Coordinates of C-alpha atoms in Angstrom, one line a residue:
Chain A
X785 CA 37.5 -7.1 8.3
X786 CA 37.7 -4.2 5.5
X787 CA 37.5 -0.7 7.1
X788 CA 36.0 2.3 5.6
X789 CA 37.2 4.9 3.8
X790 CA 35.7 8.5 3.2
X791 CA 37.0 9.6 -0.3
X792 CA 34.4 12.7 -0.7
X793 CA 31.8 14.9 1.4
X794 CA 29.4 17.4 0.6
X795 CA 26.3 18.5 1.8
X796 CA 22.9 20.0 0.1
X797 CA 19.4 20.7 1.9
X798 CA 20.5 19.0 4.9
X799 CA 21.8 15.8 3.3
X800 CA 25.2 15.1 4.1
X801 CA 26.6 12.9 1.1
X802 CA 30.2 11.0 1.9
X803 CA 31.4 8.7 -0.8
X804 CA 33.1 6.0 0.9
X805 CA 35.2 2.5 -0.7
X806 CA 34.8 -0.8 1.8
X807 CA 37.5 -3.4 0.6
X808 CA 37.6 -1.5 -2.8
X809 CA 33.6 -1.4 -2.9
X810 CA 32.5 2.0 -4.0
X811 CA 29.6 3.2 -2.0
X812 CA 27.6 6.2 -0.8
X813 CA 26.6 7.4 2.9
X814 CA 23.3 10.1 2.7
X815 CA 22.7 11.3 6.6
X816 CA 21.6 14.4 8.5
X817 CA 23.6 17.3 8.0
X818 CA 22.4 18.5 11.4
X819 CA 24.9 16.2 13.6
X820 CA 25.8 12.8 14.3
X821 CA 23.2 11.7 15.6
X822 CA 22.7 8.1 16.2
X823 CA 19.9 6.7 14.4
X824 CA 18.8 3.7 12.3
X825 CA 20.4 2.7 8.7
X826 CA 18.9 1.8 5.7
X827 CA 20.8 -0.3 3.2
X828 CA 20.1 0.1 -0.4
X829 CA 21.1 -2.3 -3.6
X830 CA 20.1 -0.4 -7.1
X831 CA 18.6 -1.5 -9.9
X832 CA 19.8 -3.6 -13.1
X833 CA 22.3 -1.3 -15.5
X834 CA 21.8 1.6 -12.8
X835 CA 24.4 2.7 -10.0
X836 CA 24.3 3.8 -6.1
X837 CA 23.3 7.7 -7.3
X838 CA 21.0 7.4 -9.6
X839 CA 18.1 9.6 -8.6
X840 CA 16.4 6.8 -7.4
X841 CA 18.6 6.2 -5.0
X842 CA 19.5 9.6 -3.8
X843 CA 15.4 10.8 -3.8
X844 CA 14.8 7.9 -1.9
X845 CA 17.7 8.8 0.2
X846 CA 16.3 12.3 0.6
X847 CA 12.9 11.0 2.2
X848 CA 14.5 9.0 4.6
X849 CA 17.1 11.5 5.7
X850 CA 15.1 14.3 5.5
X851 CA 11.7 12.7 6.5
X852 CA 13.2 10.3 9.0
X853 CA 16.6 11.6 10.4
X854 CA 17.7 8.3 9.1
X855 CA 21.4 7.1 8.0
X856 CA 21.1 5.8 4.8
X857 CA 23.8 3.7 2.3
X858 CA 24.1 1.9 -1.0
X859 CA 27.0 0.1 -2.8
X860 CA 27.5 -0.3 -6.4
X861 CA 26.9 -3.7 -8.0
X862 CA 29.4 -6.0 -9.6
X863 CA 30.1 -4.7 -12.9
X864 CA 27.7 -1.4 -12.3
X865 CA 28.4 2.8 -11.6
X866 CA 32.1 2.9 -10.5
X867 CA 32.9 -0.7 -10.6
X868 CA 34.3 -2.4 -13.9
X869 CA 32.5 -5.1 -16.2
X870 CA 33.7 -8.4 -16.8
X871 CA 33.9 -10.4 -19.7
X872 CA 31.3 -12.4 -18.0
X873 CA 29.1 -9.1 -17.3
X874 CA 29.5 -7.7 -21.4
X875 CA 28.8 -11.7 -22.6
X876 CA 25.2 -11.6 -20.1
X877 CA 24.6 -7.8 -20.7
X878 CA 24.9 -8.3 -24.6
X879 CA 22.7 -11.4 -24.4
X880 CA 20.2 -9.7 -22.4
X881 CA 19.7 -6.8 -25.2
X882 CA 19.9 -9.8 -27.8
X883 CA 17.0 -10.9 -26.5
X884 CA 14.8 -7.9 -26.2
X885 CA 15.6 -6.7 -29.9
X886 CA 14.5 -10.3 -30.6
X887 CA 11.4 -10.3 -28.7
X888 CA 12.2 -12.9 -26.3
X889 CA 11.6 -13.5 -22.3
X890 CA 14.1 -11.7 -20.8
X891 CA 13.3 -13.3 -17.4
X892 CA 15.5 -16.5 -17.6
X893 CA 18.7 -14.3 -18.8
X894 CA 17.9 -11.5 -15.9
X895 CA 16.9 -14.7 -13.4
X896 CA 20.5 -16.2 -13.8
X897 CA 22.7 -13.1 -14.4
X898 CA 21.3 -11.0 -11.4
X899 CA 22.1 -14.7 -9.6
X900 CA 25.5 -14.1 -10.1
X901 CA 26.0 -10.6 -9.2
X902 CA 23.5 -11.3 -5.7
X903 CA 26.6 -14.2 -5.2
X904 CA 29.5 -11.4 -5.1
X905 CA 27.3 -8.8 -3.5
X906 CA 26.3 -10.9 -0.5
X907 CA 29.3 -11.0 1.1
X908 CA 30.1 -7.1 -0.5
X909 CA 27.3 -6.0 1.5
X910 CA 27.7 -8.1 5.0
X911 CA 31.3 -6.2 4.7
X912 CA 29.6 -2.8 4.1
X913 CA 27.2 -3.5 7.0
X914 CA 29.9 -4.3 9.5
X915 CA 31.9 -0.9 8.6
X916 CA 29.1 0.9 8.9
X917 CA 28.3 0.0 12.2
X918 CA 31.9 0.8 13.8
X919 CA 30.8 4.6 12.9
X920 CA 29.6 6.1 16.1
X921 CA 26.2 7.7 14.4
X922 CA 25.4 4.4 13.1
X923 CA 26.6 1.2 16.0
X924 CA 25.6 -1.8 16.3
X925 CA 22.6 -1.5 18.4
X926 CA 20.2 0.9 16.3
X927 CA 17.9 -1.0 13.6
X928 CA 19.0 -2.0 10.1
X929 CA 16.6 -1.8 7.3
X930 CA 17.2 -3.5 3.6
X931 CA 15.3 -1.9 0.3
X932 CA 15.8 -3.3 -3.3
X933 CA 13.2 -3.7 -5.6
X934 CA 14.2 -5.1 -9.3
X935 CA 17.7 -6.0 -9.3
X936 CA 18.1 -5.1 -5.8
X937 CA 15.5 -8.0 -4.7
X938 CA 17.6 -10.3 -6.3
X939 CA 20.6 -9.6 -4.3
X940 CA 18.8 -8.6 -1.4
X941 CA 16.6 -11.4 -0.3
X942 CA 19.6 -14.0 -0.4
X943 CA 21.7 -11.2 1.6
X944 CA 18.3 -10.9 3.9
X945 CA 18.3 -14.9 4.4
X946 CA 21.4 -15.2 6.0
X947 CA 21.4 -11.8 7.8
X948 CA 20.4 -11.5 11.3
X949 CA 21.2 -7.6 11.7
X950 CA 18.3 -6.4 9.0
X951 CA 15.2 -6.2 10.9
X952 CA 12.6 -4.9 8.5
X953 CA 13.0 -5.0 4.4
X954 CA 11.1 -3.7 1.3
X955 CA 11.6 -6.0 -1.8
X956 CA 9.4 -6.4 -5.6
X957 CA 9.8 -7.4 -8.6
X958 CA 11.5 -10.2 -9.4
X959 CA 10.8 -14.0 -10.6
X960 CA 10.6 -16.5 -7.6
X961 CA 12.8 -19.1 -9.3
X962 CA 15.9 -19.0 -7.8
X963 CA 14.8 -16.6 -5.1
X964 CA 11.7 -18.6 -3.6
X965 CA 13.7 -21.1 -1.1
X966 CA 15.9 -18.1 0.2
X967 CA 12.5 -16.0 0.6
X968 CA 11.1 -18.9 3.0
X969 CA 13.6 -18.3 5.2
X970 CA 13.1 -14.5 5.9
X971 CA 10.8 -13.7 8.5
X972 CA 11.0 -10.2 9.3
X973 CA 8.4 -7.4 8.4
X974 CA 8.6 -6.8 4.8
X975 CA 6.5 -4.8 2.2
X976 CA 6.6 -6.3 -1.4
X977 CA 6.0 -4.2 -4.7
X978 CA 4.4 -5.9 -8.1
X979 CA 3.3 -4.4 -11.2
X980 CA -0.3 -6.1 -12.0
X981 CA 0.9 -5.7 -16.3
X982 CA 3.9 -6.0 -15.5
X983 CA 5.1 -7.4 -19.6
X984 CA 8.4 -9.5 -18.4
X985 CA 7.2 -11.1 -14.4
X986 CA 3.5 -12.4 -14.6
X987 CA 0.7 -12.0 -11.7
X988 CA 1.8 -15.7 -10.5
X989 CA 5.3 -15.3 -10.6
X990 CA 5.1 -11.8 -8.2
X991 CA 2.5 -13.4 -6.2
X992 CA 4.4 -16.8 -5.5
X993 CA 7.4 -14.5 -4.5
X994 CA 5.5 -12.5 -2.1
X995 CA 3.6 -15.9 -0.7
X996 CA 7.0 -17.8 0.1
X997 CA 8.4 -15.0 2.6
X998 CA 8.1 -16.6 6.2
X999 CA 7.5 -12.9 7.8
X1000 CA 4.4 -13.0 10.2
X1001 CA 3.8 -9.4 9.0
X1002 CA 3.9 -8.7 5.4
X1003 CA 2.7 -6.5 2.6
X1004 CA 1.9 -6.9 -1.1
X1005 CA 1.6 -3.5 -2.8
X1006 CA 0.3 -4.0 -6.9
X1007 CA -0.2 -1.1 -9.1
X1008 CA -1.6 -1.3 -12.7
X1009 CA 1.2 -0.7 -15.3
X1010 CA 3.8 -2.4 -16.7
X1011 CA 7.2 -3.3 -15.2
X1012 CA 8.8 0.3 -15.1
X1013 CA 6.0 2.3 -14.2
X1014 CA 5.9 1.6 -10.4
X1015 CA 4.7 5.1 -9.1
X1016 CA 6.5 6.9 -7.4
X1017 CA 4.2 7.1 -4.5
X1018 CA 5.5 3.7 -3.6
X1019 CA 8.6 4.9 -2.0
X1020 CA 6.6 7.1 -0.1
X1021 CA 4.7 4.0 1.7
X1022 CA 7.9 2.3 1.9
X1023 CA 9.4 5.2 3.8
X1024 CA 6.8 5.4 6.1
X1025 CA 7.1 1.4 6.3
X1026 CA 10.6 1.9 7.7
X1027 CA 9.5 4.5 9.5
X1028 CA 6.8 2.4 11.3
X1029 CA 9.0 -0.4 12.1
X1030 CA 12.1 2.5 13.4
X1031 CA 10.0 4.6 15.3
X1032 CA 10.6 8.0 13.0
X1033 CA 8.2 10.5 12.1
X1034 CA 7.5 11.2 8.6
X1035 CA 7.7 14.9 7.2
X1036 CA 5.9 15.1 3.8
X1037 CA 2.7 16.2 2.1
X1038 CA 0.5 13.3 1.3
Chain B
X378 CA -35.9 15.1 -3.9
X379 CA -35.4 14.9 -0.4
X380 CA -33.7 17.7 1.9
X381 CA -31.1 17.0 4.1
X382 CA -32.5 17.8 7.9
X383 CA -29.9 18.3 10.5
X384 CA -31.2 16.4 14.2
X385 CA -28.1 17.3 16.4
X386 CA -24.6 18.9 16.6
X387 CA -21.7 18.5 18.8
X388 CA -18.3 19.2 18.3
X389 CA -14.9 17.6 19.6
X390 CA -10.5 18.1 18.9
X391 CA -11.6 20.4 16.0
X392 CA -14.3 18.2 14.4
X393 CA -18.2 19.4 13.8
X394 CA -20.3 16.5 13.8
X395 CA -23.9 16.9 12.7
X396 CA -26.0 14.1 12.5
X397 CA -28.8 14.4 9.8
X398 CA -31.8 12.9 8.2
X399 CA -32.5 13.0 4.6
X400 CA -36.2 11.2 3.5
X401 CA -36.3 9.2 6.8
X402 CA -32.2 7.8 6.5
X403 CA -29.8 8.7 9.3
X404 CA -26.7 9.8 8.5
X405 CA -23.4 11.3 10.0
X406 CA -21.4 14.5 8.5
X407 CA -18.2 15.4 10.4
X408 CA -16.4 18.5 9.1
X409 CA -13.9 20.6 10.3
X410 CA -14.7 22.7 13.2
X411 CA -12.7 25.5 12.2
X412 CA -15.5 26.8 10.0
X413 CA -17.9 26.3 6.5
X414 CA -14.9 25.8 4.2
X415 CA -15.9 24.2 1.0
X416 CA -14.1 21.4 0.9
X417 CA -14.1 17.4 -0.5
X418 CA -16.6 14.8 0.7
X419 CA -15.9 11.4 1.0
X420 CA -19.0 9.2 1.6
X421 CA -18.4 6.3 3.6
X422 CA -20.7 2.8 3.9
X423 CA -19.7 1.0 7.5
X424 CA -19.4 -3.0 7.7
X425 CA -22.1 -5.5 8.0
X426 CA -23.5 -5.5 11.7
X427 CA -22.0 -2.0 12.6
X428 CA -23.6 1.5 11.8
X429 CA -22.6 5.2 11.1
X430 CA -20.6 5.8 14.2
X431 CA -18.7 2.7 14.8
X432 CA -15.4 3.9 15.9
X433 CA -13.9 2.6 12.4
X434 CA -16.1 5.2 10.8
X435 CA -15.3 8.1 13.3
X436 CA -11.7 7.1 13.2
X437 CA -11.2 7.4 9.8
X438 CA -13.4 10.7 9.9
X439 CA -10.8 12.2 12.3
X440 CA -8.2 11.1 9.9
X441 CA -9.7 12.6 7.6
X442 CA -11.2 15.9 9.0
X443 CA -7.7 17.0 11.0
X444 CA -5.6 15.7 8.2
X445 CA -7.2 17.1 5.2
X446 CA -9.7 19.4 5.8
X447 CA -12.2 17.1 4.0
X448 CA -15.8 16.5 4.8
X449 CA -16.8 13.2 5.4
X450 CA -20.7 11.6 5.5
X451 CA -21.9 7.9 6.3
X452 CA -25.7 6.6 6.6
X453 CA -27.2 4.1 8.2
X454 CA -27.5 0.8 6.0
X455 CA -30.8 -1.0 5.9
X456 CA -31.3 -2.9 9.1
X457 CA -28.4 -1.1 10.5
X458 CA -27.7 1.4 13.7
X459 CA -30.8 3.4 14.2
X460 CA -33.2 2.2 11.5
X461 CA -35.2 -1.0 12.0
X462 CA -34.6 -4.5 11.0
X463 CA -37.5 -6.2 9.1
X464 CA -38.3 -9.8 9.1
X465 CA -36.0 -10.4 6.2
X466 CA -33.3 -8.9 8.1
X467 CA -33.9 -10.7 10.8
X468 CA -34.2 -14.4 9.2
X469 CA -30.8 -13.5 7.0
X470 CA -28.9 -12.7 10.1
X471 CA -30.0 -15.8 11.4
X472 CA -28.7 -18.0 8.5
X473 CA -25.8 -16.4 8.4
X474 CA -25.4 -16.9 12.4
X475 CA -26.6 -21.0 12.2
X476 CA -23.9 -21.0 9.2
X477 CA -20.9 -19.7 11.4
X478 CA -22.2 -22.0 14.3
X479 CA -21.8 -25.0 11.8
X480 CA -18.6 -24.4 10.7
X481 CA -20.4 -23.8 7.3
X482 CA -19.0 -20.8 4.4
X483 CA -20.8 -17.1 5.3
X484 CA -19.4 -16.1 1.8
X485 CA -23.1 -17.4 -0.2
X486 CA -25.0 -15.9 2.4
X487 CA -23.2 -12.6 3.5
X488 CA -23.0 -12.0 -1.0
X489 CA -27.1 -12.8 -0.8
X490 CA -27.9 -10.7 2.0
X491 CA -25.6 -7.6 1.3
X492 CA -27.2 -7.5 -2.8
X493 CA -30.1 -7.8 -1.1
X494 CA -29.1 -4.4 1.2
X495 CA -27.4 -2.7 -1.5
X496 CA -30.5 -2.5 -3.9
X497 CA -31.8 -0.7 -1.0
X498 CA -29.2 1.5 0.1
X499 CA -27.9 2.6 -3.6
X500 CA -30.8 4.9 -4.0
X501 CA -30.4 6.1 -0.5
X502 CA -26.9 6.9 -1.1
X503 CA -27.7 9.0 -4.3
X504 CA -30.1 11.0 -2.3
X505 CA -27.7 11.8 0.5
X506 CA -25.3 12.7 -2.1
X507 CA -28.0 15.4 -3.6
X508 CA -29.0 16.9 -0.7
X509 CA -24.9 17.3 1.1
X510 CA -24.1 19.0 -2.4
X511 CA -27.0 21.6 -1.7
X512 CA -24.9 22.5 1.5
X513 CA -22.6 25.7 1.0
X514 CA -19.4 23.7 2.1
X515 CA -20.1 21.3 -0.2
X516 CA -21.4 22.2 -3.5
X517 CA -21.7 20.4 -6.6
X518 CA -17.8 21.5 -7.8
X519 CA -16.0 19.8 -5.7
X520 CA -14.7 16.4 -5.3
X521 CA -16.2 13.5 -4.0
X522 CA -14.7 10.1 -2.5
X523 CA -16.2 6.8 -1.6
X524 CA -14.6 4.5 1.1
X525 CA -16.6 1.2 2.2
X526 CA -14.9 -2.0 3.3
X527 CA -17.0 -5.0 3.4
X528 CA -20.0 -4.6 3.4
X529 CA -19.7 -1.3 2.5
X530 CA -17.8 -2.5 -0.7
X531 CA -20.9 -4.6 -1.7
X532 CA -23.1 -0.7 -1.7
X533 CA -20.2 0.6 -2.9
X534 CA -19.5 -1.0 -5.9
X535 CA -22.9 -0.9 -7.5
X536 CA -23.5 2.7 -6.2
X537 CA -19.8 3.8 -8.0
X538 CA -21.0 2.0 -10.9
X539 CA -23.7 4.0 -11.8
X540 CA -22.8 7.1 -10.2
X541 CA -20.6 10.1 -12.2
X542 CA -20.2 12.0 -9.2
X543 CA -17.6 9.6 -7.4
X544 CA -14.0 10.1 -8.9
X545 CA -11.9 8.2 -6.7
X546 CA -12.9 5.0 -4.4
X547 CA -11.1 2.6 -1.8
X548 CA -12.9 -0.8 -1.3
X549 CA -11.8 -4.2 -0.2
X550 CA -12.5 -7.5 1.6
X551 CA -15.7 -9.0 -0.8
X552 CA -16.0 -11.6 -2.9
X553 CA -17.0 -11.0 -7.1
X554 CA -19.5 -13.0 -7.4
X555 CA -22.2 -10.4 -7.7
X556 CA -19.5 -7.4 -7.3
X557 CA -17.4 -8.3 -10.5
X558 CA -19.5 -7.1 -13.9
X559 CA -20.6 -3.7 -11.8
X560 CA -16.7 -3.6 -10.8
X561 CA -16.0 -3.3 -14.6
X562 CA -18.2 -0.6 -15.3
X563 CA -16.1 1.7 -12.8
X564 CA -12.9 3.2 -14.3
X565 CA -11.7 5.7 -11.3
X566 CA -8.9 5.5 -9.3
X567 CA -9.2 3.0 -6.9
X568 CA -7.5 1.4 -3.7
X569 CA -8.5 -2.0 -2.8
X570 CA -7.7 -4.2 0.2
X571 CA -7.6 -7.7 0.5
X572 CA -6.4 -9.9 3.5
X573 CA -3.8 -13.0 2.1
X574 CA -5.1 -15.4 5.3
X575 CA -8.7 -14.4 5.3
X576 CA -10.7 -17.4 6.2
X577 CA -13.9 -16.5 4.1
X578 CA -12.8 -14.8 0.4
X579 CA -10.2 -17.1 -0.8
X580 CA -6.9 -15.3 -2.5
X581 CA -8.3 -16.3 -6.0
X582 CA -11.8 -14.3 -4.8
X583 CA -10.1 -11.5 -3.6
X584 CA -7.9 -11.0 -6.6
X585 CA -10.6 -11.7 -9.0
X586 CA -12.7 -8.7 -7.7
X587 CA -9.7 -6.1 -7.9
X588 CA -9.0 -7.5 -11.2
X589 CA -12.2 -6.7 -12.8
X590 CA -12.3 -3.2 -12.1
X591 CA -11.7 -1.4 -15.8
X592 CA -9.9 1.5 -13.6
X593 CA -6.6 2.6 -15.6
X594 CA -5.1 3.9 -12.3
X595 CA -5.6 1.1 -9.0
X596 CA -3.9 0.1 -6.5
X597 CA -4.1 -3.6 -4.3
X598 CA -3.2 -3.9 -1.1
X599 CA -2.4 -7.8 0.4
X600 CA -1.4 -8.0 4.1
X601 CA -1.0 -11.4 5.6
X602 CA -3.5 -12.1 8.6
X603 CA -7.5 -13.1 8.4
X604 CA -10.3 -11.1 7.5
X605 CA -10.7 -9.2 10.6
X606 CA -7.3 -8.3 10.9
X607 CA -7.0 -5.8 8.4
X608 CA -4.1 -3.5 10.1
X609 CA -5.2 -0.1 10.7
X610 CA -2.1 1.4 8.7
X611 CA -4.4 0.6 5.9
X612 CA -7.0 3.6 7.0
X613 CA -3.9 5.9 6.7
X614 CA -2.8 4.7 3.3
X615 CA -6.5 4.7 2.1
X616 CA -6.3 9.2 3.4
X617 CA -3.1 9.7 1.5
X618 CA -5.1 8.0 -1.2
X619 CA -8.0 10.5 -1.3
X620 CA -5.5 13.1 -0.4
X621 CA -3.5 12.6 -3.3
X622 CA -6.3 12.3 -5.9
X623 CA -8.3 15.5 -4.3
X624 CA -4.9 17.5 -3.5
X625 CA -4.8 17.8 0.6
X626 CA -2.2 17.4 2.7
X627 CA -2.2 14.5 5.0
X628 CA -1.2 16.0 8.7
X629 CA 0.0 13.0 10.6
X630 CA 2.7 11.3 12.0
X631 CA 4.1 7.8 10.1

């Protein structure tokens, strides 16, 4: 088992922030700057071409922390943020990009690409996961939480699947190809995003995806728009989803 | 045009509520108690078989009331709480009763009856909504919201659709049949709620209806479970909704 490793710590608005490596794995640690207190963990994966600070991450991060109290941590991707490509990563990356200037589906290149990286990451994260728990604010006995959408669907739900600590998980936007099967065997709470005009995953393929999780207690969230303009308002509901599940209360305005 | 008549007034946990009569319809208003604030209204329309004060409609008053500050009004459908049931009324109830019995669909009968009610109540909605604008804490400036479920999307939809008045709308749970070309005449924000098991509007029926609104800016909400199991976190959601669009802050927990 990899141990973990603080490499930096600071603090803003009550957010502590502690960069941390598990087995060489760069990741990031967001909790209360008001003490160690024990409380539930959220892990995070991050979109396609982004990293574990982009500002999605870190204002989602801030809700949760702030709105919750709770502990909450992301890893970079293979071949994303800190971590280096691969000849394998430019050949997809380049092909994807082909394909857009061309005006093709980008879905079958995204599909099997963010299939490879969910393959590494798996394990990556079930090593992250275990670390975290031997810190005292976190344990082993408070509730786990999993949120990915894009990208971070595709390497969540197979991490989800075979994952007994993650009790509650918010997921979207993502083809149910490859992820259907794994999807059937989750059965935990979840809330699922989809763009209704979403240009590059149609209203069947989002649909199919949300109808093949097992979970008794599920959510479908659509928005009109295309595929990058989920509002913003959705991480809002998915906080308070957590929240719902973990027993925090909320602190925002609307 | 008729006036609005106030019949009674009590007051409970900071909410006024005054119960009214305007050109022989009874109606609810609950406002805050803490004074003649002008403020939004959202009009409400209850579900088939209930009436103005069925806890659903107080509950989401209170949510509405102690979290924002709005005002929030609901009458009396045809056949419905106080007002009489005519020998229509009576026969429809009937059908739909022998239909359930027989293991038969409710969907043809429930979309006959509740056209049938909404030509009715449209006009009476209108009416209400001129005479609560002549109250000072109302006006004629300030925003109003519609919120019916049900039956109370079946008068909503065709009330929204002709009325300029509304600018933001949660509905849910109906089927298109009659609901669909008056659903694409309204292009305001909109929340809309569907259930993914419900055992009377099929998944293609539900998604058909939220599809034909023209609105740029809507939202759909899927939870699994049948029709009468939408979960109450969905009342929340739908306050946050009007809060955001009309600019209150949502004082709640989760």
């Amino acid at each position: 088992m990899y141990s973990l490793q603080f490499t930096a710590e600071s603090s803003s608005n009550g957010m502590l922030e502690r960069d941390f490596t598990v087995g060489g794995v760069p990741g990031v640690l967001w909790s209360p700057a008001s003490g160690a207190q024990r409380a539930p963990l959220i892990l995070m994966a991050h979109g396609g071409g982004n990293h574990k600070k982009h500002p999605a991450m870190s204002g989602r991060a801030r809700r949760l922390v702030a709105g919750c109290g709770f502990h909450v941590a992301v890893i970079d991707a293979p071949g994303h943020g800190d971590r280096p490509r691969t000849a394998h990563d430019e050949a997809e990356i380049a092909e994807l990009f082909r394909a857009r200037a061309a005006g093709e589906p980008e879905g079958p290149i995204v599909v099997r690409y963010n299939d490879h990286l969910a393959q590494l990451a798996v394990p990556e994260y079930q090593a992250t996961l275990d670390a975290l728990q031997e810190l005292p604010e976190i344990g082993t006995d408070g509730p786990v939480g999993f949120w990915g959408i894009n990208m971070g669907t595709a390497i969540g739900v197979p991490f989800v699947a075979i994952e007994p600590r993650i009790a509650a998980a918010v997921f979207g936007q993502h083809w149910p190809g490859v992820l259907a099967e794994k999807a059937s065997r989750i059965s935990i709470p979840i809330e699922f995003d989809m763009q209704w005009d979403d240009e590059h995953i149609s209203r069947e393929e989002g649909l199919a995806l949300f109808d093949a999780f097992a979970s008794k207690e599920k959510s479908l969230h659509v928005n009109s728009g295309k595929h990058k303009e989920l509002p913003r308002f959705e991480a809002d509901s998915a906080v308070r989803f957590f929240a719902r599940h973990f027993g925090g209360a909320v602190a925002t305005s609307a």
